[in-house]
Amino acid sequence: MLEGIDDIGWAGLEHAYGGAEDVPDMLRAACSPDPEGRERGFEDLASSLCHQGSVYAATVAAVPFLAELALHGPGGPLEPLWLLHGAADGHGPEYLECRRAVSEALPQLLGLARHADREVRRAVLWVIAACEDRSLPLLPLLRARWDEEEDDEVRADLLTALGLLEVTPTVREARSRKLLTEVVGPRTRRAAITDLLRTAPLPLPADLVDAAADAYGAAPDDETHHPWPDGRYRRLEERLLDDPEAALRAARRGMPLAWEITRAWRDREHEVLPLLTASVTGGDLCRIARVGAEVPGGGTAAWLVPFLVSPDPAERVVATYTAVRLRVPDALGLVLRLMEELPDETATLRTMPLSDEQVVPAAVEVFGEAAEPVAARVAACLRTEWVGVLRHFPHLAADRVDELVRLLPASAPVLGALGPAAGPRAARALLEGARRGDIPSALAHAKVTGDASAAVGLLRTALEGRSGEAVEAAGALGPGAAALLPALEPYLRRSTRESRASAATTIWRITGRTDDTAPVLARQIAASGAYHAPQLSALRTLTAMGTLPVEARPAVERIAHSPRRVVHDLFCDGSPSGDVAARAAARELLAVT
């Protein structure tokens, strides 16, 4: 094995970590009679040659040797086949060369399609499918194997590979349709339905949707990391989500699609919430809180009671937070009880995915002035974790200025909201905070005293250090930050759209200029397909300006009216989806322009 390995100029090739001169040693390790040595060799090869899906020039050169290992290696063919699949299915500048190299090695590997180990037979199919059109000459082999194969999992993979490679759609569809009328294994049936749904026109046929839900119940495999080419293959769940009515139909028949429906489509929360609460577990509460934030709410939630009285403090905190988002009767009473029974947990507990959201701020956000009893409890028992809610209740904060000063810098925004009423002691404390470099204290000092000089001095230094926080903070000063314009103007030419848009918003707040700031904000909105906080800020700023540049209008129309989500939050902390705020801002912008 590995004959000719030293004839290749490995040092002139690259893999994920640089020069590939170490690849021969990795390949030799993969040939080791010692199982642990082989394992290390294959781990190193996988990390270097197929790093997170990327392939390299060294990957191309290694393919013939990986094929040798699959045929003759002491550890068997499985791990080399996985690497060959990674090479054929990878991405990067060399992906076509990799695919060609693997397809050229395939003929010598075809005997493994009859290997005694079914996992080996499956891996060969994955490699064939990953080569896509280069594997078309192998269709007769796959058809022959279909007639011979008896294992349900291998037949399912065979059917998928045939479906992806078949050049005659009617032949492919007839094969899969016929299987639905026969007694076949559950995985083969699921593969047949997946194959049919992949190319079925929208809206998806109800009979196929029902069959898909039944097949999923019989074979609920996790396809999160499937081995098939992404450009052609569609997971069963993913395809159903292309049609919200089909996805809801399948969810009502037991498929776990309810949460994913709300992540993909707007205005489906009222249909999905009963599905989520029908068999709720503690881990579902944050999702229910997010969905509940977008429905009218206000009803009873008997299913929530066991979580509200749970002996687990974390579960009680998240359950109370969920009650707030659902606006259940006496939600504020539940918050007050939690503040009394579990003050430390209510203030500081972090439960994933409920990480930054807290019960007390959420109660004020959801109930507004009606949450004054909660704010009064905060004022009576000040904590750094709760103090921010008093910005919305300045009359409660005014009686606790001395205590608020002791909580600086956390209480700076609250003192700033009081303005001159905070008094000279607060002003002195805030000035000390500004001198120590605390930007919120500096901004609050300007509001309390009307003198922005301390804030301007601090922000000028921060801007020279390229601080994004300082750019946004300068905008909060408005015209009082005019002296910072020479330091801010260069940010309009920064490399990232987010930096330029943030600078444009700040400069407009200081000067009222729209000629050179509105176009920057418009480009920020128009250039990105995945909307998040910077785009939302740009939408709000253009709304305040009362202008909508032409280049941004198509994107704003999409954000305002798309039936699909345009903001896709990576994590769920129970707060409303960013898509809700984006749509509202886009609609407001269209209304004022």
PDB file of N, CA, C and O in Angstrom, residues 400-469:
ATOM      1  N   ARG A 400     -35.180  57.425  45.655  1.00  0.00           N
ATOM      2  CA  ARG A 400     -34.100  56.507  46.027  1.00  0.00           C
ATOM      3  C   ARG A 400     -32.760  56.929  45.408  1.00  0.00           C
ATOM      4  O   ARG A 400     -31.913  56.081  45.139  1.00  0.00           O
ATOM      5  N   VAL A 401     -32.565  58.236  45.220  1.00  0.00           N
ATOM      6  CA  VAL A 401     -31.364  58.703  44.528  1.00  0.00           C
ATOM      7  C   VAL A 401     -30.106  58.280  45.267  1.00  0.00           C
ATOM      8  O   VAL A 401     -29.121  57.816  44.654  1.00  0.00           O
ATOM      9  N   ASP A 402     -30.078  58.418  46.588  1.00  0.00           N
ATOM     10  CA  ASP A 402     -28.866  58.070  47.329  1.00  0.00           C
ATOM     11  C   ASP A 402     -28.507  56.596  47.135  1.00  0.00           C
ATOM     12  O   ASP A 402     -27.344  56.243  46.931  1.00  0.00           O
ATOM     13  N   GLU A 403     -29.532  55.740  47.198  1.00  0.00           N
ATOM     14  CA  GLU A 403     -29.265  54.305  46.990  1.00  0.00           C
ATOM     15  C   GLU A 403     -28.835  54.040  45.550  1.00  0.00           C
ATOM     16  O   GLU A 403     -27.976  53.174  45.295  1.00  0.00           O
ATOM     17  N   LEU A 404     -29.420  54.756  44.603  1.00  0.00           N
ATOM     18  CA  LEU A 404     -29.036  54.582  43.204  1.00  0.00           C
ATOM     19  C   LEU A 404     -27.585  54.979  42.970  1.00  0.00           C
ATOM     20  O   LEU A 404     -26.870  54.338  42.190  1.00  0.00           O
ATOM     21  N   VAL A 405     -27.146  56.018  43.648  1.00  0.00           N
ATOM     22  CA  VAL A 405     -25.749  56.429  43.513  1.00  0.00           C
ATOM     23  C   VAL A 405     -24.832  55.313  43.990  1.00  0.00           C
ATOM     24  O   VAL A 405     -23.782  55.051  43.384  1.00  0.00           O
ATOM     25  N   ARG A 406     -25.220  54.622  45.043  1.00  0.00           N
ATOM     26  CA  ARG A 406     -24.381  53.529  45.548  1.00  0.00           C
ATOM     27  C   ARG A 406     -24.325  52.347  44.571  1.00  0.00           C
ATOM     28  O   ARG A 406     -23.396  51.536  44.630  1.00  0.00           O
ATOM     29  N   LEU A 407     -25.308  52.252  43.682  1.00  0.00           N
ATOM     30  CA  LEU A 407     -25.335  51.150  42.714  1.00  0.00           C
ATOM     31  C   LEU A 407     -24.639  51.487  41.394  1.00  0.00           C
ATOM     32  O   LEU A 407     -24.675  50.686  40.466  1.00  0.00           O
ATOM     33  N   LEU A 408     -24.049  52.659  41.300  1.00  0.00           N
ATOM     34  CA  LEU A 408     -23.333  52.996  40.067  1.00  0.00           C
ATOM     35  C   LEU A 408     -22.197  51.996  39.820  1.00  0.00           C
ATOM     36  O   LEU A 408     -21.608  51.484  40.773  1.00  0.00           O
ATOM     37  N   PRO A 409     -21.890  51.680  38.568  1.00  0.00           N
ATOM     38  CA  PRO A 409     -22.392  52.286  37.322  1.00  0.00           C
ATOM     39  C   PRO A 409     -23.669  51.664  36.779  1.00  0.00           C
ATOM     40  O   PRO A 409     -24.216  52.150  35.796  1.00  0.00           O
ATOM     41  N   ALA A 410     -24.191  50.585  37.419  1.00  0.00           N
ATOM     42  CA  ALA A 410     -25.372  49.928  36.873  1.00  0.00           C
ATOM     43  C   ALA A 410     -26.576  50.863  36.820  1.00  0.00           C
ATOM     44  O   ALA A 410     -27.436  50.747  35.949  1.00  0.00           O
ATOM     45  N   SER A 411     -26.650  51.803  37.758  1.00  0.00           N
ATOM     46  CA  SER A 411     -27.817  52.685  37.843  1.00  0.00           C
ATOM     47  C   SER A 411     -27.673  53.956  37.021  1.00  0.00           C
ATOM     48  O   SER A 411     -28.563  54.808  37.052  1.00  0.00           O
ATOM     49  N   ALA A 412     -26.589  54.123  36.267  1.00  0.00           N
ATOM     50  CA  ALA A 412     -26.371  55.364  35.509  1.00  0.00           C
ATOM     51  C   ALA A 412     -27.534  55.693  34.585  1.00  0.00           C
ATOM     52  O   ALA A 412     -27.997  56.852  34.559  1.00  0.00           O
ATOM     53  N   PRO A 413     -28.074  54.760  33.790  1.00  0.00           N
ATOM     54  CA  PRO A 413     -29.196  55.120  32.921  1.00  0.00           C
ATOM     55  C   PRO A 413     -30.427  55.614  33.689  1.00  0.00           C
ATOM     56  O   PRO A 413     -31.165  56.475  33.197  1.00  0.00           O
ATOM     57  N   VAL A 414     -30.647  55.067  34.896  1.00  0.00           N
ATOM     58  CA  VAL A 414     -31.798  55.497  35.690  1.00  0.00           C
ATOM     59  C   VAL A 414     -31.591  56.929  36.163  1.00  0.00           C
ATOM     60  O   VAL A 414     -32.500  57.777  36.077  1.00  0.00           O
ATOM     61  N   LEU A 415     -30.416  57.254  36.663  1.00  0.00           N
ATOM     62  CA  LEU A 415     -30.125  58.624  37.088  1.00  0.00           C
ATOM     63  C   LEU A 415     -30.203  59.579  35.908  1.00  0.00           C
ATOM     64  O   LEU A 415     -30.685  60.716  36.047  1.00  0.00           O
ATOM     65  N   GLY A 416     -29.735  59.144  34.748  1.00  0.00           N
ATOM     66  CA  GLY A 416     -29.841  59.977  33.564  1.00  0.00           C
ATOM     67  C   GLY A 416     -31.281  60.260  33.208  1.00  0.00           C
ATOM     68  O   GLY A 416     -31.620  61.373  32.781  1.00  0.00           O
ATOM     69  N   ALA A 417     -32.155  59.253  33.372  1.00  0.00           N
ATOM     70  CA  ALA A 417     -33.572  59.442  33.065  1.00  0.00           C
ATOM     71  C   ALA A 417     -34.210  60.455  34.009  1.00  0.00           C
ATOM     72  O   ALA A 417     -35.178  61.131  33.644  1.00  0.00           O
ATOM     73  N   LEU A 418     -33.678  60.616  35.228  1.00  0.00           N
ATOM     74  CA  LEU A 418     -34.205  61.615  36.169  1.00  0.00           C
ATOM     75  C   LEU A 418     -33.835  63.031  35.766  1.00  0.00           C
ATOM     76  O   LEU A 418     -34.498  63.997  36.175  1.00  0.00           O
ATOM     77  N   GLY A 419     -32.754  63.173  34.991  1.00  0.00           N
ATOM     78  CA  GLY A 419     -32.318  64.499  34.573  1.00  0.00           C
ATOM     79  C   GLY A 419     -31.889  65.341  35.762  1.00  0.00           C
ATOM     80  O   GLY A 419     -31.350  64.823  36.748  1.00  0.00           O
ATOM     81  N   PRO A 420     -32.125  66.643  35.728  1.00  0.00           N
ATOM     82  CA  PRO A 420     -31.684  67.523  36.828  1.00  0.00           C
ATOM     83  C   PRO A 420     -32.227  67.113  38.187  1.00  0.00           C
ATOM     84  O   PRO A 420     -31.619  67.416  39.216  1.00  0.00           O
ATOM     85  N   ALA A 421     -33.366  66.413  38.189  1.00  0.00           N
ATOM     86  CA  ALA A 421     -33.942  66.002  39.474  1.00  0.00           C
ATOM     87  C   ALA A 421     -33.044  65.042  40.232  1.00  0.00           C
ATOM     88  O   ALA A 421     -33.225  64.831  41.436  1.00  0.00           O
ATOM     89  N   ALA A 422     -32.061  64.445  39.556  1.00  0.00           N
ATOM     90  CA  ALA A 422     -31.152  63.526  40.251  1.00  0.00           C
ATOM     91  C   ALA A 422     -30.305  64.250  41.269  1.00  0.00           C
ATOM     92  O   ALA A 422     -29.839  63.640  42.249  1.00  0.00           O
ATOM     93  N   GLY A 423     -30.037  65.551  41.053  1.00  0.00           N
ATOM     94  CA  GLY A 423     -29.358  66.350  42.055  1.00  0.00           C
ATOM     95  C   GLY A 423     -27.842  66.352  41.965  1.00  0.00           C
ATOM     96  O   GLY A 423     -27.244  65.568  41.208  1.00  0.00           O
ATOM     97  N   PRO A 424     -27.207  67.237  42.758  1.00  0.00           N
ATOM     98  CA  PRO A 424     -25.762  67.438  42.657  1.00  0.00           C
ATOM     99  C   PRO A 424     -24.938  66.227  43.099  1.00  0.00           C
ATOM    100  O   PRO A 424     -23.879  65.967  42.552  1.00  0.00           O
ATOM    101  N   ARG A 425     -25.394  65.480  44.095  1.00  0.00           N
ATOM    102  CA  ARG A 425     -24.603  64.328  44.527  1.00  0.00           C
ATOM    103  C   ARG A 425     -24.496  63.300  43.397  1.00  0.00           C
ATOM    104  O   ARG A 425     -23.424  62.752  43.130  1.00  0.00           O
ATOM    105  N   ALA A 426     -25.611  63.050  42.727  1.00  0.00           N
ATOM    106  CA  ALA A 426     -25.594  62.121  41.601  1.00  0.00           C
ATOM    107  C   ALA A 426     -24.701  62.655  40.487  1.00  0.00           C
ATOM    108  O   ALA A 426     -23.953  61.905  39.857  1.00  0.00           O
ATOM    109  N   ALA A 427     -24.777  63.972  40.260  1.00  0.00           N
ATOM    110  CA  ALA A 427     -23.952  64.566  39.198  1.00  0.00           C
ATOM    111  C   ALA A 427     -22.471  64.354  39.488  1.00  0.00           C
ATOM    112  O   ALA A 427     -21.696  64.006  38.579  1.00  0.00           O
ATOM    113  N   ARG A 428     -22.064  64.542  40.738  1.00  0.00           N
ATOM    114  CA  ARG A 428     -20.656  64.353  41.089  1.00  0.00           C
ATOM    115  C   ARG A 428     -20.240  62.893  40.912  1.00  0.00           C
ATOM    116  O   ARG A 428     -19.157  62.595  40.398  1.00  0.00           O
ATOM    117  N   ALA A 429     -21.095  61.975  41.338  1.00  0.00           N
ATOM    118  CA  ALA A 429     -20.768  60.555  41.219  1.00  0.00           C
ATOM    119  C   ALA A 429     -20.674  60.131  39.747  1.00  0.00           C
ATOM    120  O   ALA A 429     -19.801  59.354  39.358  1.00  0.00           O
ATOM    121  N   LEU A 430     -21.565  60.671  38.937  1.00  0.00           N
ATOM    122  CA  LEU A 430     -21.540  60.335  37.507  1.00  0.00           C
ATOM    123  C   LEU A 430     -20.298  60.906  36.838  1.00  0.00           C
ATOM    124  O   LEU A 430     -19.709  60.276  35.953  1.00  0.00           O
ATOM    125  N   LEU A 431     -19.884  62.092  37.265  1.00  0.00           N
ATOM    126  CA  LEU A 431     -18.670  62.679  36.707  1.00  0.00           C
ATOM    127  C   LEU A 431     -17.456  61.828  37.063  1.00  0.00           C
ATOM    128  O   LEU A 431     -16.572  61.615  36.214  1.00  0.00           O
ATOM    129  N   GLU A 432     -17.422  61.313  38.287  1.00  0.00           N
ATOM    130  CA  GLU A 432     -16.320  60.419  38.662  1.00  0.00           C
ATOM    131  C   GLU A 432     -16.321  59.157  37.790  1.00  0.00           C
ATOM    132  O   GLU A 432     -15.276  58.680  37.358  1.00  0.00           O
ATOM    133  N   GLY A 433     -17.517  58.625  37.535  1.00  0.00           N
ATOM    134  CA  GLY A 433     -17.600  57.458  36.664  1.00  0.00           C
ATOM    135  C   GLY A 433     -17.117  57.757  35.261  1.00  0.00           C
ATOM    136  O   GLY A 433     -16.417  56.945  34.638  1.00  0.00           O
ATOM    137  N   ALA A 434     -17.462  58.943  34.754  1.00  0.00           N
ATOM    138  CA  ALA A 434     -17.003  59.336  33.420  1.00  0.00           C
ATOM    139  C   ALA A 434     -15.486  59.437  33.386  1.00  0.00           C
ATOM    140  O   ALA A 434     -14.846  59.007  32.419  1.00  0.00           O
ATOM    141  N   ARG A 435     -14.891  59.978  34.426  1.00  0.00           N
ATOM    142  CA  ARG A 435     -13.427  60.103  34.481  1.00  0.00           C
ATOM    143  C   ARG A 435     -12.744  58.741  34.551  1.00  0.00           C
ATOM    144  O   ARG A 435     -11.585  58.605  34.149  1.00  0.00           O
ATOM    145  N   ARG A 436     -13.486  57.743  35.057  1.00  0.00           N
ATOM    146  CA  ARG A 436     -12.927  56.386  35.089  1.00  0.00           C
ATOM    147  C   ARG A 436     -13.150  55.648  33.755  1.00  0.00           C
ATOM    148  O   ARG A 436     -12.750  54.510  33.610  1.00  0.00           O
ATOM    149  N   GLY A 437     -13.806  56.308  32.809  1.00  0.00           N
ATOM    150  CA  GLY A 437     -13.987  55.711  31.482  1.00  0.00           C
ATOM    151  C   GLY A 437     -15.308  55.025  31.269  1.00  0.00           C
ATOM    152  O   GLY A 437     -15.473  54.320  30.263  1.00  0.00           O
ATOM    153  N   ASP A 438     -16.289  55.230  32.172  1.00  0.00           N
ATOM    154  CA  ASP A 438     -17.583  54.569  32.011  1.00  0.00           C
ATOM    155  C   ASP A 438     -18.496  55.426  31.135  1.00  0.00           C
ATOM    156  O   ASP A 438     -18.924  56.519  31.535  1.00  0.00           O
ATOM    157  N   ILE A 439     -18.794  54.939  29.939  1.00  0.00           N
ATOM    158  CA  ILE A 439     -19.568  55.729  28.976  1.00  0.00           C
ATOM    159  C   ILE A 439     -20.998  55.972  29.455  1.00  0.00           C
ATOM    160  O   ILE A 439     -21.490  57.111  29.355  1.00  0.00           O
ATOM    161  N   PRO A 440     -21.747  54.960  29.969  1.00  0.00           N
ATOM    162  CA  PRO A 440     -23.101  55.259  30.460  1.00  0.00           C
ATOM    163  C   PRO A 440     -23.120  56.341  31.538  1.00  0.00           C
ATOM    164  O   PRO A 440     -24.027  57.177  31.573  1.00  0.00           O
ATOM    165  N   SER A 441     -22.121  56.349  32.424  1.00  0.00           N
ATOM    166  CA  SER A 441     -22.063  57.403  33.449  1.00  0.00           C
ATOM    167  C   SER A 441     -21.851  58.765  32.800  1.00  0.00           C
ATOM    168  O   SER A 441     -22.460  59.765  33.219  1.00  0.00           O
ATOM    169  N   ALA A 442     -21.012  58.823  31.779  1.00  0.00           N
ATOM    170  CA  ALA A 442     -20.755  60.084  31.092  1.00  0.00           C
ATOM    171  C   ALA A 442     -22.016  60.597  30.415  1.00  0.00           C
ATOM    172  O   ALA A 442     -22.325  61.806  30.479  1.00  0.00           O
ATOM    173  N   LEU A 443     -22.772  59.717  29.760  1.00  0.00           N
ATOM    174  CA  LEU A 443     -24.011  60.140  29.100  1.00  0.00           C
ATOM    175  C   LEU A 443     -25.038  60.607  30.134  1.00  0.00           C
ATOM    176  O   LEU A 443     -25.743  61.607  29.915  1.00  0.00           O
ATOM    177  N   ALA A 444     -25.140  59.868  31.256  1.00  0.00           N
ATOM    178  CA  ALA A 444     -26.080  60.268  32.293  1.00  0.00           C
ATOM    179  C   ALA A 444     -25.690  61.619  32.899  1.00  0.00           C
ATOM    180  O   ALA A 444     -26.562  62.449  33.199  1.00  0.00           O
ATOM    181  N   HIS A 445     -24.407  61.861  33.065  1.00  0.00           N
ATOM    182  CA  HIS A 445     -23.940  63.151  33.595  1.00  0.00           C
ATOM    183  C   HIS A 445     -24.393  64.283  32.690  1.00  0.00           C
ATOM    184  O   HIS A 445     -24.824  65.362  33.158  1.00  0.00           O
ATOM    185  N   ALA A 446     -24.303  64.095  31.390  1.00  0.00           N
ATOM    186  CA  ALA A 446     -24.741  65.138  30.462  1.00  0.00           C
ATOM    187  C   ALA A 446     -26.229  65.425  30.622  1.00  0.00           C
ATOM    188  O   ALA A 446     -26.664  66.585  30.539  1.00  0.00           O
ATOM    189  N   LYS A 447     -27.025  64.378  30.855  1.00  0.00           N
ATOM    190  CA  LYS A 447     -28.470  64.589  31.009  1.00  0.00           C
ATOM    191  C   LYS A 447     -28.807  65.255  32.344  1.00  0.00           C
ATOM    192  O   LYS A 447     -29.742  66.056  32.441  1.00  0.00           O
ATOM    193  N   VAL A 448     -28.057  64.907  33.375  1.00  0.00           N
ATOM    194  CA  VAL A 448     -28.339  65.459  34.701  1.00  0.00           C
ATOM    195  C   VAL A 448     -27.912  66.917  34.790  1.00  0.00           C
ATOM    196  O   VAL A 448     -28.602  67.757  35.390  1.00  0.00           O
ATOM    197  N   THR A 449     -26.774  67.257  34.188  1.00  0.00           N
ATOM    198  CA  THR A 449     -26.209  68.606  34.336  1.00  0.00           C
ATOM    199  C   THR A 449     -26.436  69.507  33.126  1.00  0.00           C
ATOM    200  O   THR A 449     -26.291  70.728  33.238  1.00  0.00           O
ATOM    201  N   GLY A 450     -26.739  68.910  31.962  1.00  0.00           N
ATOM    202  CA  GLY A 450     -26.828  69.708  30.745  1.00  0.00           C
ATOM    203  C   GLY A 450     -25.474  70.035  30.166  1.00  0.00           C
ATOM    204  O   GLY A 450     -25.381  70.750  29.153  1.00  0.00           O
ATOM    205  N   ASP A 451     -24.416  69.519  30.747  1.00  0.00           N
ATOM    206  CA  ASP A 451     -23.040  69.785  30.297  1.00  0.00           C
ATOM    207  C   ASP A 451     -22.474  68.502  29.694  1.00  0.00           C
ATOM    208  O   ASP A 451     -22.236  67.530  30.409  1.00  0.00           O
ATOM    209  N   ALA A 452     -22.254  68.490  28.376  1.00  0.00           N
ATOM    210  CA  ALA A 452     -21.784  67.287  27.687  1.00  0.00           C
ATOM    211  C   ALA A 452     -20.274  67.223  27.566  1.00  0.00           C
ATOM    212  O   ALA A 452     -19.752  66.302  26.933  1.00  0.00           O
ATOM    213  N   SER A 453     -19.542  68.170  28.155  1.00  0.00           N
ATOM    214  CA  SER A 453     -18.093  68.232  27.915  1.00  0.00           C
ATOM    215  C   SER A 453     -17.376  66.963  28.401  1.00  0.00           C
ATOM    216  O   SER A 453     -16.464  66.455  27.742  1.00  0.00           O
ATOM    217  N   ALA A 454     -17.763  66.440  29.568  1.00  0.00           N
ATOM    218  CA  ALA A 454     -17.102  65.231  30.073  1.00  0.00           C
ATOM    219  C   ALA A 454     -17.363  64.052  29.139  1.00  0.00           C
ATOM    220  O   ALA A 454     -16.454  63.265  28.837  1.00  0.00           O
ATOM    221  N   ALA A 455     -18.598  63.932  28.671  1.00  0.00           N
ATOM    222  CA  ALA A 455     -18.926  62.843  27.755  1.00  0.00           C
ATOM    223  C   ALA A 455     -18.181  63.001  26.435  1.00  0.00           C
ATOM    224  O   ALA A 455     -17.656  62.024  25.881  1.00  0.00           O
ATOM    225  N   VAL A 456     -18.103  64.214  25.929  1.00  0.00           N
ATOM    226  CA  VAL A 456     -17.419  64.455  24.654  1.00  0.00           C
ATOM    227  C   VAL A 456     -15.942  64.088  24.773  1.00  0.00           C
ATOM    228  O   VAL A 456     -15.360  63.447  23.888  1.00  0.00           O
ATOM    229  N   GLY A 457     -15.323  64.491  25.876  1.00  0.00           N
ATOM    230  CA  GLY A 457     -13.911  64.171  26.060  1.00  0.00           C
ATOM    231  C   GLY A 457     -13.666  62.674  26.114  1.00  0.00           C
ATOM    232  O   GLY A 457     -12.733  62.161  25.490  1.00  0.00           O
ATOM    233  N   LEU A 458     -14.512  61.963  26.864  1.00  0.00           N
ATOM    234  CA  LEU A 458     -14.351  60.521  26.972  1.00  0.00           C
ATOM    235  C   LEU A 458     -14.585  59.844  25.621  1.00  0.00           C
ATOM    236  O   LEU A 458     -13.824  58.955  25.203  1.00  0.00           O
ATOM    237  N   LEU A 459     -15.627  60.267  24.909  1.00  0.00           N
ATOM    238  CA  LEU A 459     -15.961  59.635  23.635  1.00  0.00           C
ATOM    239  C   LEU A 459     -14.918  59.936  22.562  1.00  0.00           C
ATOM    240  O   LEU A 459     -14.649  59.085  21.705  1.00  0.00           O
ATOM    241  N   ARG A 460     -14.319  61.124  22.622  1.00  0.00           N
ATOM    242  CA  ARG A 460     -13.271  61.434  21.639  1.00  0.00           C
ATOM    243  C   ARG A 460     -12.113  60.445  21.768  1.00  0.00           C
ATOM    244  O   ARG A 460     -11.605  59.921  20.776  1.00  0.00           O
ATOM    245  N   THR A 461     -11.718  60.181  23.004  1.00  0.00           N
ATOM    246  CA  THR A 461     -10.642  59.209  23.215  1.00  0.00           C
ATOM    247  C   THR A 461     -11.060  57.821  22.746  1.00  0.00           C
ATOM    248  O   THR A 461     -10.278  57.100  22.110  1.00  0.00           O
ATOM    249  N   ALA A 462     -12.300  57.441  23.052  1.00  0.00           N
ATOM    250  CA  ALA A 462     -12.779  56.111  22.648  1.00  0.00           C
ATOM    251  C   ALA A 462     -12.877  55.998  21.135  1.00  0.00           C
ATOM    252  O   ALA A 462     -12.562  54.953  20.560  1.00  0.00           O
ATOM    253  N   LEU A 463     -13.300  57.065  20.474  1.00  0.00           N
ATOM    254  CA  LEU A 463     -13.410  57.027  19.011  1.00  0.00           C
ATOM    255  C   LEU A 463     -12.043  56.879  18.361  1.00  0.00           C
ATOM    256  O   LEU A 463     -11.895  56.210  17.335  1.00  0.00           O
ATOM    257  N   GLU A 464     -11.050  57.506  18.949  1.00  0.00           N
ATOM    258  CA  GLU A 464      -9.691  57.354  18.419  1.00  0.00           C
ATOM    259  C   GLU A 464      -9.221  55.902  18.536  1.00  0.00           C
ATOM    260  O   GLU A 464      -8.397  55.447  17.739  1.00  0.00           O
ATOM    261  N   GLY A 465      -9.774  55.184  19.519  1.00  0.00           N
ATOM    262  CA  GLY A 465      -9.452  53.768  19.673  1.00  0.00           C
ATOM    263  C   GLY A 465     -10.392  52.860  18.903  1.00  0.00           C
ATOM    264  O   GLY A 465     -10.412  51.660  19.113  1.00  0.00           O
ATOM    265  N   ARG A 466     -11.188  53.464  18.018  1.00  0.00           N
ATOM    266  CA  ARG A 466     -12.113  52.730  17.138  1.00  0.00           C
ATOM    267  C   ARG A 466     -13.135  51.931  17.938  1.00  0.00           C
ATOM    268  O   ARG A 466     -13.339  50.728  17.713  1.00  0.00           O
ATOM    269  N   SER A 467     -13.803  52.578  18.842  1.00  0.00           N
ATOM    270  CA  SER A 467     -14.813  51.931  19.672  1.00  0.00           C
ATOM    271  C   SER A 467     -16.189  52.070  19.032  1.00  0.00           C
ATOM    272  O   SER A 467     -16.697  53.177  18.843  1.00  0.00           O
ATOM    273  N   GLY A 468     -16.814  50.933  18.687  1.00  0.00           N
ATOM    274  CA  GLY A 468     -18.164  50.965  18.149  1.00  0.00           C
ATOM    275  C   GLY A 468     -19.163  51.454  19.177  1.00  0.00           C
ATOM    276  O   GLY A 468     -20.137  52.142  18.841  1.00  0.00           O
ATOM    277  N   GLU A 469     -18.941  51.134  20.464  1.00  0.00           N
ATOM    278  CA  GLU A 469     -19.826  51.617  21.519  1.00  0.00           C
ATOM    279  C   GLU A 469     -19.828  53.135  21.565  1.00  0.00           C
ATOM    280  O   GLU A 469     -20.869  53.769  21.772  1.00  0.00           O
TER     281      GLU A 469
END
